[in-house]
Coordinates of C-alpha atoms and ligand atoms in Angstrom, one line a residue:
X1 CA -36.7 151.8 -154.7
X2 CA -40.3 151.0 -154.3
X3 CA -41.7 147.4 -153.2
X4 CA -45.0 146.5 -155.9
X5 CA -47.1 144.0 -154.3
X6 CA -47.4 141.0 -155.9
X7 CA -50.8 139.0 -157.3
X8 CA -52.7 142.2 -155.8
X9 CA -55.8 141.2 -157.6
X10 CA -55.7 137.3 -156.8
X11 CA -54.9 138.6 -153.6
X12 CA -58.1 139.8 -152.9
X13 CA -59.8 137.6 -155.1
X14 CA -59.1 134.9 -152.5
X15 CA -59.2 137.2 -149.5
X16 CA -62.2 138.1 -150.5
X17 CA -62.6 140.9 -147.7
X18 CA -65.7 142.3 -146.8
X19 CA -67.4 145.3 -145.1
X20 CA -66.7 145.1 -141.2
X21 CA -64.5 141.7 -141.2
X22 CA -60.5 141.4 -139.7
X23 CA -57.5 140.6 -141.7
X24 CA -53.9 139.5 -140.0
X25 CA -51.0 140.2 -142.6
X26 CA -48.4 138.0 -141.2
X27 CA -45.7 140.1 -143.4
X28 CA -46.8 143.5 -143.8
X29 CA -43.9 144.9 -145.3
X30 CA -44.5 148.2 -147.4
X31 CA -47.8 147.7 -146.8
X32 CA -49.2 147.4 -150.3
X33 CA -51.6 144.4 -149.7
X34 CA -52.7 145.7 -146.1
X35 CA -53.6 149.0 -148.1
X36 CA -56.0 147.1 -150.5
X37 CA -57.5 145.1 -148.1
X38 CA -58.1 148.0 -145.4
X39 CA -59.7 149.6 -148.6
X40 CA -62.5 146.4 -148.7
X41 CA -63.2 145.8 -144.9
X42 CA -64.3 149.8 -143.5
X43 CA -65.7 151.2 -142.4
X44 CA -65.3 149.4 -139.0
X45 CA -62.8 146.4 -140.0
X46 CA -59.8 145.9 -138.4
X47 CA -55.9 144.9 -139.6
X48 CA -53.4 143.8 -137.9
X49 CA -49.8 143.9 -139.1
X50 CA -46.9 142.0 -138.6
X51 CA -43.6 141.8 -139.8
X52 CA -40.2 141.2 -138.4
X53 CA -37.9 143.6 -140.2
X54 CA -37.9 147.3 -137.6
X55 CA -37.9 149.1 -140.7
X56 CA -40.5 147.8 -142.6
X57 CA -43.1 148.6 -139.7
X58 CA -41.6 152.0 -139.7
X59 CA -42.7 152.1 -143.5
X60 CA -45.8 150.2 -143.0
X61 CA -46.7 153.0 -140.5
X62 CA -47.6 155.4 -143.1
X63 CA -51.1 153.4 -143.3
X64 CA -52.1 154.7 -140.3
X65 CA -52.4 158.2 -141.5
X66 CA -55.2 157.2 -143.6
X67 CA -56.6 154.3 -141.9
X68 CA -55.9 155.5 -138.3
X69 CA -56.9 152.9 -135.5
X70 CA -58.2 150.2 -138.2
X71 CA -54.5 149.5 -138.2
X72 CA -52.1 147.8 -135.7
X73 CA -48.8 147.6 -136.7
X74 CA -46.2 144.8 -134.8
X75 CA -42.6 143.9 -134.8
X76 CA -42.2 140.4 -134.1
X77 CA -41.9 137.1 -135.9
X78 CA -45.0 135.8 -137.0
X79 CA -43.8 132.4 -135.7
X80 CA -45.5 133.6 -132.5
X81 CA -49.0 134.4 -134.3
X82 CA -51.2 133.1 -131.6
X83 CA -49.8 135.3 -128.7
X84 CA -49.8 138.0 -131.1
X85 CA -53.2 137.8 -131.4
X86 CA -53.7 137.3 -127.9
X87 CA -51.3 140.1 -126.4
X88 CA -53.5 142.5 -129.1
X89 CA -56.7 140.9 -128.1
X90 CA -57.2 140.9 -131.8
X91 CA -60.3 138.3 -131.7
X92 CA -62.6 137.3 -134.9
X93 CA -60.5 136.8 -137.7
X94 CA -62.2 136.7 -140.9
X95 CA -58.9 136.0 -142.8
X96 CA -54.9 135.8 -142.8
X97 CA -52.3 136.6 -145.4
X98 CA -48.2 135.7 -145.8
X99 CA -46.0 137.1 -148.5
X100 CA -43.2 135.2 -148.0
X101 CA -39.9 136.1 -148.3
X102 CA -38.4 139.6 -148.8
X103 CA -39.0 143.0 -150.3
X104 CA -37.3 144.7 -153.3
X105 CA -36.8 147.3 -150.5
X106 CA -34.8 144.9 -148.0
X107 CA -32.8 143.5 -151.1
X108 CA -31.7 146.8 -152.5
X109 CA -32.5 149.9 -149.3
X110 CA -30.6 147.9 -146.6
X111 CA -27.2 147.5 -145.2
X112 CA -27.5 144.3 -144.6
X113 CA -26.1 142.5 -147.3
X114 CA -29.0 140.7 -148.8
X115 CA -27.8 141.9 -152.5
X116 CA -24.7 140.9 -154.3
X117 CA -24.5 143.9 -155.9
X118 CA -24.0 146.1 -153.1
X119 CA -20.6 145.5 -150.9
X120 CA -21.6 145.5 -147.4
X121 CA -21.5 143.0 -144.6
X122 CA -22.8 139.8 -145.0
X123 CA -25.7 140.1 -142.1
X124 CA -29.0 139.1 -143.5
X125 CA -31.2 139.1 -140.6
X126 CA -34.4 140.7 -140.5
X127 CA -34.4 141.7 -137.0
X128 CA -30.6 141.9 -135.2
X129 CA -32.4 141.9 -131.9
X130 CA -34.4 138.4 -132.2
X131 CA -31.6 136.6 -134.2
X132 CA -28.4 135.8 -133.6
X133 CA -27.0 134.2 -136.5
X134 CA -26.2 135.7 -139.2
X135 CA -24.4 135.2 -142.7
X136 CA -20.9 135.7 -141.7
X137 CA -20.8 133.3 -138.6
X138 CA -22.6 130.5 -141.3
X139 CA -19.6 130.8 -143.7
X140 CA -16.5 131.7 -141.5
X141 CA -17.9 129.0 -138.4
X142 CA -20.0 125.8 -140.3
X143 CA -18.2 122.7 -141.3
X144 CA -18.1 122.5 -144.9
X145 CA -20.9 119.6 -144.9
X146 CA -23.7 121.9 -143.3
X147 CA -22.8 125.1 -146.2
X148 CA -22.7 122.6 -148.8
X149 CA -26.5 121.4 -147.8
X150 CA -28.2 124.9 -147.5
X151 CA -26.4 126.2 -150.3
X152 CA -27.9 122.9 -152.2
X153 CA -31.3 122.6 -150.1
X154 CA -32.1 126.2 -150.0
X155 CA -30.8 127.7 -152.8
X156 CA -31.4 124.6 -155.0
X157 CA -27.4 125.8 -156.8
X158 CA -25.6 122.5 -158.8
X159 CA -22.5 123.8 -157.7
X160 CA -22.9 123.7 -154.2
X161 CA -19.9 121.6 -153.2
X162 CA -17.5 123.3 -155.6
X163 CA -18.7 126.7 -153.8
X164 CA -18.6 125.2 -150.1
X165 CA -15.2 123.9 -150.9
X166 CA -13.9 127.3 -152.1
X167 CA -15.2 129.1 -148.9
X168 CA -13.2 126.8 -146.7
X169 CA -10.4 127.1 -148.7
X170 CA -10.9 130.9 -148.5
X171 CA -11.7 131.7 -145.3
X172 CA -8.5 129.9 -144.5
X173 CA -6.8 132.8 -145.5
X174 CA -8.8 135.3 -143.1
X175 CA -12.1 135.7 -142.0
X176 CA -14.6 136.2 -145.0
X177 CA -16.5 139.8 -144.1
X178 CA -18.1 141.3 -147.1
X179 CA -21.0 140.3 -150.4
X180 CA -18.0 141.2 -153.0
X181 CA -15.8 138.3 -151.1
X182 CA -18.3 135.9 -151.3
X183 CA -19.6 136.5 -154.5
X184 CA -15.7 136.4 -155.7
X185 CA -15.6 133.0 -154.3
X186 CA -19.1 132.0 -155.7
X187 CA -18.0 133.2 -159.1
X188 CA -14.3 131.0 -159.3
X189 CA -16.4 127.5 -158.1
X190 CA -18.9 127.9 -160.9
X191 CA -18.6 127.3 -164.8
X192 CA -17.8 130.3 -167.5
X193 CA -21.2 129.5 -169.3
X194 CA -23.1 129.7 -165.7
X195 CA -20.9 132.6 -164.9
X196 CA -23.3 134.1 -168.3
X197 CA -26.4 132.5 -167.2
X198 CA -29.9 134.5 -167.5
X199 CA -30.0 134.4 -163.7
X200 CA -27.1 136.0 -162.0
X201 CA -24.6 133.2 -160.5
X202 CA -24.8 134.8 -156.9
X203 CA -28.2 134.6 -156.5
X204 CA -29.2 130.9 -155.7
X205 CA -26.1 131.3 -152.8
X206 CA -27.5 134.7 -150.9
X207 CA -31.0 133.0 -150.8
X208 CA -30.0 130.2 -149.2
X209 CA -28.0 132.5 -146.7
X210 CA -30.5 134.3 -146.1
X211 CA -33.1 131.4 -145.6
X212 CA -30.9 129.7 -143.2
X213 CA -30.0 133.3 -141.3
X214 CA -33.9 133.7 -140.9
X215 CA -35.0 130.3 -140.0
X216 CA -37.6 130.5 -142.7
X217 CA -38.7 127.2 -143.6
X218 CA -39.4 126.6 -139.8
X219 CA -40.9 129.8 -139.3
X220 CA -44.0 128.6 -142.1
X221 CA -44.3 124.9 -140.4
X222 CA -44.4 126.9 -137.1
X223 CA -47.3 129.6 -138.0
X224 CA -49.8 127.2 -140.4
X225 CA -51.3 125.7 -137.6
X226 CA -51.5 128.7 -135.6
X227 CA -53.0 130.6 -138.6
X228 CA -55.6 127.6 -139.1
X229 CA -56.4 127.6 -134.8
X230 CA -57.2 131.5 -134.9
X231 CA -59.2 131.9 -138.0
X232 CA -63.1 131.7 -137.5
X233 CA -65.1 129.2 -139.4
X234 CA -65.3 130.7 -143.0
X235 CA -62.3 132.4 -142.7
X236 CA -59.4 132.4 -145.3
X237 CA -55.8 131.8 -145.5
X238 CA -53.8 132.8 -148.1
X239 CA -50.3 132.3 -148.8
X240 CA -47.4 133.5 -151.5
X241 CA -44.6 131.5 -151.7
X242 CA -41.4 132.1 -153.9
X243 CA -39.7 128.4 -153.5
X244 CA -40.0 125.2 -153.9
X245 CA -39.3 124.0 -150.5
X246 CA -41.8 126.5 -148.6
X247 CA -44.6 125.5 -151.5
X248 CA -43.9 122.0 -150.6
X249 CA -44.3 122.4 -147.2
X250 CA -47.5 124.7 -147.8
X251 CA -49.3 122.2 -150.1
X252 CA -48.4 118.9 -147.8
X253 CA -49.9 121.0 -144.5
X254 CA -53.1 122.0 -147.0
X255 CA -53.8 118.4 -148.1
X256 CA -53.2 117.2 -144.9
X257 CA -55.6 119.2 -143.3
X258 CA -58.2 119.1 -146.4
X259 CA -58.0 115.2 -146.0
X260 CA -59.4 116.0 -142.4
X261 CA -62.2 118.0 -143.1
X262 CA -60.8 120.8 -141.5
X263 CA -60.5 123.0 -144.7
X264 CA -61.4 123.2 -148.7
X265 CA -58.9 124.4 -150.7
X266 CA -59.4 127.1 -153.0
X267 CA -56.4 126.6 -155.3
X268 CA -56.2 123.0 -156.9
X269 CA -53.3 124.4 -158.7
X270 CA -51.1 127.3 -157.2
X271 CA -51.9 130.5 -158.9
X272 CA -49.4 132.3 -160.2
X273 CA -48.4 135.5 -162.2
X274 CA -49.5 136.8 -165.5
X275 CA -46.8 137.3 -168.2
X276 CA -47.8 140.8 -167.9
X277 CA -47.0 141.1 -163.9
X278 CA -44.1 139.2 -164.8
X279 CA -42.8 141.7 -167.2
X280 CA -43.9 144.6 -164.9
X281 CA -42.1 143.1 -161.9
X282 CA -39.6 140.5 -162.0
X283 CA -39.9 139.1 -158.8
X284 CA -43.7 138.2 -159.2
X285 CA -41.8 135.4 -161.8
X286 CA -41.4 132.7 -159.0
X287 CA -44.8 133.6 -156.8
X288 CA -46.9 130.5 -156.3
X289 CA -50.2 131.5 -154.4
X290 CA -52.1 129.1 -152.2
X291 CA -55.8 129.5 -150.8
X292 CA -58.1 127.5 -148.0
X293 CA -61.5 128.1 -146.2
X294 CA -61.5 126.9 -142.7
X295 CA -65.2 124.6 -142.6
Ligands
LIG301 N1 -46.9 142.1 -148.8 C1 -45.8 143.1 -148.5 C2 -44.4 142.6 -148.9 C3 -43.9 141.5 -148.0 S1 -42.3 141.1 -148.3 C4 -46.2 144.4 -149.2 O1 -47.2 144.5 -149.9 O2 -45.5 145.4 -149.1 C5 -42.0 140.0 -147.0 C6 -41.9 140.6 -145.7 O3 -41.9 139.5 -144.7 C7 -40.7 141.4 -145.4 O4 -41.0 142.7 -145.0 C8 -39.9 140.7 -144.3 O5 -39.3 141.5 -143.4 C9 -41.1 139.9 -143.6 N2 -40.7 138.7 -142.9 C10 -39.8 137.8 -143.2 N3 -39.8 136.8 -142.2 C11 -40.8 137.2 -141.3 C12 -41.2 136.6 -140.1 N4 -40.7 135.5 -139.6 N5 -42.2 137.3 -139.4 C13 -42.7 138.4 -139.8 N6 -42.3 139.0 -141.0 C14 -41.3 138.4 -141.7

């Protein structure tokens, strides 16, 4: 299983990386994007790389073969951008990139039961030494109230109180472990023609799992101003998002700061994938990409 990047090309097109300049990739993942940029900004520019997950900066190592010490690689939330930057002394940043979300890798390589297809534990977290909470303790240990809003808020699912019911009821039987269990209970809450639906009935569930495991939507409201504060004046941020609720909170922080002077967006509109990307790679479908320049 390999992870394609997605929106390479608008990527770059909104990057815009030249000879000599610095790029941060708050989620470096596989390392796709950080490979095309590092290929725009030698011979003397820098990238730094961050990303949560242990394993993915283990994979994202294999840059520095090529690109030696034009690379840093980190593993830490980039919620704590600025002392990142500072602990690296990574100074003059020309421009900043998040791909939100997860990787084709994490969904389908891991043990950590991110997919429903594979029965394994219900973790989800990116990193088990910065996060404690994970999937298992949110459905055996929340009220039913608090799983019925993530599963509605974060995974945007119709059937979320049939679904929080059922896990009650369930895990009043004996503590729910395992993807299979869950995704049993998902499947007897929902309806037989949803149960057949184009997207598979499981999915809208894990996502919100996993969004609440991670503390995602906080993590973006805690790294846009950071990201804004360390970029120098004509310096870019650009930002892939594959939900609603994180391109809400994206565009908001955008106009909000564009209605300040502090920025002009690039992206009236959020870009998105070609039918062709779409075809090549499914989970370009739901990418929304979002561009400023700091003034
Ligand atoms: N652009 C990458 C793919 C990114 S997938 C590539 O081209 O390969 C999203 C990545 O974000 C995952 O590797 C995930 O582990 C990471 N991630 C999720 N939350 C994070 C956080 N708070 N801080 C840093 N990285 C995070």
């Amino acid at each position: 299983m390999i992870h394609t990047a997605v929106l390479k090309k608008e990527v770059l097109e909104y990057l815009n990386p030249g000879h000599n300049e610095n790029f941060v990739d708050c989620t470096v993942g596989e390392g796709g994007h950080a490979e095309e940029i590092l290929f725009k900004n030698g011979p003397e520019g820098k990238l730094l790389g961050i990303d949560l997950d242990p394993y993915q900066v283990v994979v994202s190592q294999r840059l520095q073969v090529q690109f030696k010490d034009r690379i840093t690689i980190v593993n830490d939330s980039y919620s704590n951008l600025s002392e990142i930057i500072e602990r690296k002394n990574f100074k003059e940043v020309n421009g900043i990139l998040m791909d939100l979300g997860m990787s084709s890798v994490q969904l389908e390589g891991t043990e950590k039961g991110f997919s429903f297809k594979m029965e394994q534990g219900l973790d989800m977290r990116y990193n088990d030494q910065l996060t404690y909470l994970n999937a298992e303790k949110i459905v055996n240990e929340w009220p039913e109230e608090k799983i019925e809003k993530i599963i509605r808020e974060y995974g945007e699912e119709k059937f979320s109180k049939k679904i929080a019911k059922n896990i009650i009821e369930q895990r009043k039987l004996g503590r729910i472990k395992t993807t299979f269990q869950l995704t049993e209970i998902i499947k007897n809450s929902i309806s037989p023609a949803y149960q057949r639906g184009k997207i598979h009935y499981a999915t809208r569930t894990f996502q919100a799992l996993r969004i609440a495991v991670n503390d995602e939507l906080e993590n973006i409201k805690k790294v846009l101003p950071q990201a804004l504060e360390i970029l120098s004046s004509g310096g870019r941020l650009v930002v892939i998002s594959f939900h609603s609720l994180e391109d809400r909170i994206i565009k908001n922080y955008f106009n909000q700061l564009a209605k300040k002077q502090k920025i002009k967006i690039l992206t009236k509109k959020p870009i998105t994938a070609s039918r062709d990307e779409i075809k090549e790679n499914p989970r370009s479908r739901s990418a929304k990409l979002r561009a400023f320049i700091k003034i």
